[in-house]
Amino acid sequence: MKDNPKYWRNDAYAKVTGKAKYTDDIKQYDMLYGVPVYSDFVHAKILDIKTEKAQQATGVVRVLTCKDVPGTNRYGQIIKDFRIFADDKIRYNGDVVALIVASSRELALEASRLVEVTAEEISPVLDAEEAMKNEVFVHENHGTNVINHHKIRRGNVEEGFKQSDIIIEEKFETQFVEHAYMETEAAVCTLRQDGVMEVYGSMQHPFSTRRFVAAVLGVDLSEVEVIGTPMGGGFGGKDDTAAIICARAALAAKITGKPVKISYRRDWSVRESYKRHPYKVYYKMGLSRDGKINAVRCKIIADGGAYCSVTPWVTWRSTVQCCGPYVVDNVHCDTYGVYTNNVVTGAMRGFGSPQMNFVIESVMEIAASKLKISSIGLRKKNVVRQNSTTITGQVLNNHIVSMEQVLDTLIENFDYFNKYRKCSFGKSDSDELYGVGLAMCYRGMSIGAEGVDFNSAIINVQKDGSVLLETGIHENGQGAESAMILCLSGELGIPKEKIRYRRPSTSTIPDGGTTVASRGTLLGTSAVVNAAKILKEKITDVIGNILNSGADKNLIFKDGKILGIDGKSITFEEAISVMYEKRVYPYSFGVFTPPMIDWNEETGQGNPYFTYVYGAQAIELIVNKKTGKVKLLNAVAVHDVGKEINPGMLRGQFYGGMAMGIGYGLFEKIKIKNGRIENLNLTSYHVPRSVDLPEMKALIVENNDPTSTSGAKGIGEPANELMAPAVANAIYNATGIRYYKLPVMFEGDKNIKDSVNKK
């Protein structure tokens, strides 16, 4: 079957035929298996952990606890408060107290039931807002339950409210959400003969895993080599937890001297891994009668769970984008990440934006209704445009600000105004209530001023003209490898089949940062372009005279050939052969570092991101007022992607993101009772099925981004951020009922049915 270049992926054949080798597929001689041991406590002081019975069980080689860690037992990208094994306290129900290492997983599982934990219970801290004033601390040495406090201070908020004709003041709440990746966490570790710990795992950032493994083992970074395997999904969830599981497997491998595999069951994964942050948001907006937003006051409280993880980074994004894609001169925002004894929260697709987009886009609809004006008109009145100044004082002048272009494209292709006129607003002679809703956003690309952004690429051309490509970006399953191959194919003018992407090892390429924040394609392809430019300069220097180009360096690389100015050409393979003959190695190393950005943490002013992506989404649906069932009909998403590289993968990101956003808005929720998760598997935690989804259409706007050498922007997270508010707005336009909590259908259809019937 011939490839369709629009939908080509370098890993497609291996995955659809079952030949892709995931971590759990790795088998090694004399391999041992690790099983985690949990306790039933939520918050407790550990008095004793008895492992003797487990140690004597059949097949058990070793039982590991915190006492067996030769290096550090602490981990954290920001605050080192995670424990590889619980030591002084149990801080949430997912804390691991021991690891059973046995000859089989089944025997390890049996032995895990024999570990006895004696502890003194402490009253759990389960509400983030209460935890801020609670004298019971999750981490005593921290002295408070507040993890971080971010601010925006711009203009004079009180004066802005005085100048306003209407005030909107509401409270919103969102929920814990599970990543629900198909492949659970897994690691395989082997102590090689050269003394290097070799780590294979399903992870988003091999380099942070290497740092933690080395720290736990008490060895240098050079004594640990981490190799990421194909991933069955991550969505931000395979960073901290993945590193900790790899560290446990590495510790077991070092102590036993044998290969060790840890492969998580679904209930272990749900219990231990971090979730999307639930938010409480107090939001106040003042507007003039003509719709101009004069002021916003906002208080955001994020439940960080038992450990810090990346809560400060997630909540920072929520802070700097707390007013959405709108110009507001007077802003006062306080955002708090807070420790509780709930499950840990951290990075998840959207990274602090989905929660705030639900709030902002709901408030815009509420304001339009109160002002009796069109919500589209209200948005356009306040939207960011070219050279606008954001709430952080950043002037948007270094890229094309396409928010209005994106919105207009959505309105036209969705036929929004005609559909809006048909909305029921709670009044219908039939049982079916019809509604449409939309939402829009802008999103700062990559990590921003809270982190360090860079990436590198290595191009290594073999004697036969085939190419090995390697970058510091790790493939999460989204198709980043394919995007970089296609990018290099275009730069060198050679068939994509001639390029092989080498899955990066921490021993062969510099750290390119974690594959999160929609940065993979943007930074990955930009580094590839820079490396390709260096390689082409090398090739030109060697073969320029052959093509009679003289001082002209502008050779054309196309269709497997290199052409000079007079039309004379040489094949790419011939050019490489000449380079080897002249002992000029066709190898290049390219780096991409985004433009500098700056930030003042005290005032919340500065340039938080070097560029932005703009998006808008709309959905139409029907609510059955007798049953409360919501039927999704059609959804359209429009995003400015900078430059399209692979149409198929791009649309896959759109559709996957939209589906995840629908689940977030309608029914996904981790149920927690007294600190314990109740829905520990995918039979009780419901994700959208194909029958739950609408017909979806993805439209792109292309404005090449000048801040990246490839012109591309990321789309993985923007695609995920807007369906929840669009659905909530559509349900309002169908029923006349505004929902201030997500998900709106958590108790099946009961929420909506009861609300409609009370109206």
Phi, psi and omega in degrees: 000134183283141177295140166263110186301337180290337185237019185287139171222140182290340183253006187296313184299314182298323183284317183284340178264359179080012182270348178297135185257102177275172185303317183291347177278347182287129178232135178228155182298135175062032184286142176256166185231136181253140178230129181285151176243125178252167172246174179269358184281156175251318178212114185199150174274124182284127177259322183197145173234110182264121183242001187300315181297318179295320181298329182270358183289157182302130175083352183281128178264322182199145171245120184256140173226186181300335181291343183266359183277117183283333180257232179267146175262003186252145178217149174172136179285334180243301174244129182277076182243346173298147173246136173294322169226138177303136181243289183277325186218159161267125183250344170201167188291351179262004177296135178265127182262337182200165175232123175272126178246117187219174183287343174213158179294322182296317179291323177296321180296317178298317182291332182298335180284350184266352178284132182247126180247122175255128183210157178258115186293142176241143179303122184286148177259109191242348179245122186297320181293319177292325182297334180296332181247006183281144177267358172269116185260139174291321176235103185301321184287348177280336175078359179197161174268358178278120180282315184205161178220115177252152184225153161233126177231105182220128177068204181238101186296315182297321177294322178297321178291324178298326181278357185269146177271332176226151177236129173253127179221116185219161174243134179236152177223142174235176194242167168291137179228137179272142178294322176057040174294148183297318180265125176282175183295144179204151178210145172228124183234141180222134174272110184286168180295333179277006177087000180273134175277118181262125187238122171248137181195162175270101189210160179263343182215091180304329185287322176291327175297316179300317180300316183287318179301315179297319180294319179294318181281345182072037181234170177288158178301325182292348180266008177230128175240122182249131180234115179287140178259169173306141185248139174265050179100149179215305178056030182095349189271357182245059177240277182300306183299319180298319180296320181294317180294320176298321180294321178296317179295321179294319178299316179296320179294322180291317183288322182271340183076012181234157175299142181229133176244135169238121179230117190281140166287161181299319183292327175295316181300312181294322183292318190264325189287155182282160186238178170288141181294131166280140182241146159248127183231122174259116190233127180233128180230135176248134182226150171282166182298334180277000176102356180290130176281121183262328185200150174222130170242133188218135173235122183244128177239116183251130176281108181275353183072201191283338183225157187297315186049231180248029179307316179300324179286318179298312183287336175295316178298318178302323183291308186289343178245029186287350177247009179064202184275045185235149178273121179225122185279335184234112185222134174227111183231134173235126181237132182236129166264135190228135173289138168220180175264020174278175177303148181296146174240152183197218184288132169210145185325115185114323167053055176095349180273319182304319180299313185285329177295324175301315181294305187297313184288336171290315181297321179298321178291319178298316181296317180298319179296318182291325179277349183059044176231167179293135178292333175292315178298320178297317179297314182294330179298327189245358189293150175291141178229182178303130179073011174295155174255127182280177181292347177261005179086007179279131177269123184274082184230004184256006178204170180281120180272104192250021185302314181291323177299317179295315180298316179297321178297319178295311183302316182292313186282335177271347185057050191299312188294319178296320180290324181297323181295343181267358183299146185278327184051037177086359183240119179199141177284338179262179178280352185259127178251126186256139178209153172233153178209154176220167176206155178217161183203163162236150186225127174294132184280143175066205190282323179087194188292348179277353182221189179243126182248127174190165173199161180224162179218144176241128175245125184231105183269127181278170185298333180270006179090356174286157190233136171256128180240136178218139175226172178277004180268132180263136179287125179261358186110356184273349179101020181298321179301314181298319179299319182287325175296314180297322178298313180292322177302317178293321181292318183268350180068032180240158180298144180300333181292343179276355184248129175243128179273122177270120177300125189292145171248148180293350180266354187241347182213149179294159178300123178256011180085167183283150179275081178218180171059028178056034185260351188300304182291316183301304183284324181296307182292328179295319177294322178297316179299316180295319177295321179295321178299318179296317180296317180295326175296319177299314181297317181298318179300326184276318188254003182305316181293325179299324181266008179056034181275347181058231181279352181288117182266358187273064174285152180256125178258108187203139174053039177077009180232163173239122187249138175270182185290336181264010179091351178293142185222166176215144180289157178301318180297320179296319179298318180294321178299319178297319180299315179297321179297323181271007178059036172251111188283125180282074185224141176214153178232118182242148181234142172237122175238120182296167178302152180294143176230159183223157184205137174251109186294330183287322183256345185067035180240148180140194179253093187289332182224155183272343174199169184227153172248143185243138184210156176210143181221150179220154181214147172241144185208169176233133175251125175275115187286345176278318185258340184081000182291142178250123177251119180273129185261293183220147177221143179230136177236136176231128179220144172276111186262005184080274177223129178283130179253312178227105185303319182295311180295323180299313180291329174299321176295319177302305187294318178297318178295318179296318179298317180294322178295325177294316177300318179298318183283327189262309190213353181284131178193131170282121179272124180238129177234119181053037176087359182248132178287131182266328181256085189269005178214176186276006170274334180249343172256114190263124172253159182299137171261169181301325182288345180274348190262153177276175166294133184239141179230133180246127178238140181245148168246133181245116170227098184314129183274121183287348181277348176242144184289339178269345182084355185271155171238168177274152181227352185304316182272317178306325180296337185268348196270346195246343183295321181300308177294327178296317178296315180299319179291324178293320178296322176298314182291340175275315190255340187078012182246127179265129177257131183253000179233144172252147357274154186284339183246028189303319179273051184068229180261003189296318181306307185290317180303311181297318182295317181295318183287337177282336189295000000 
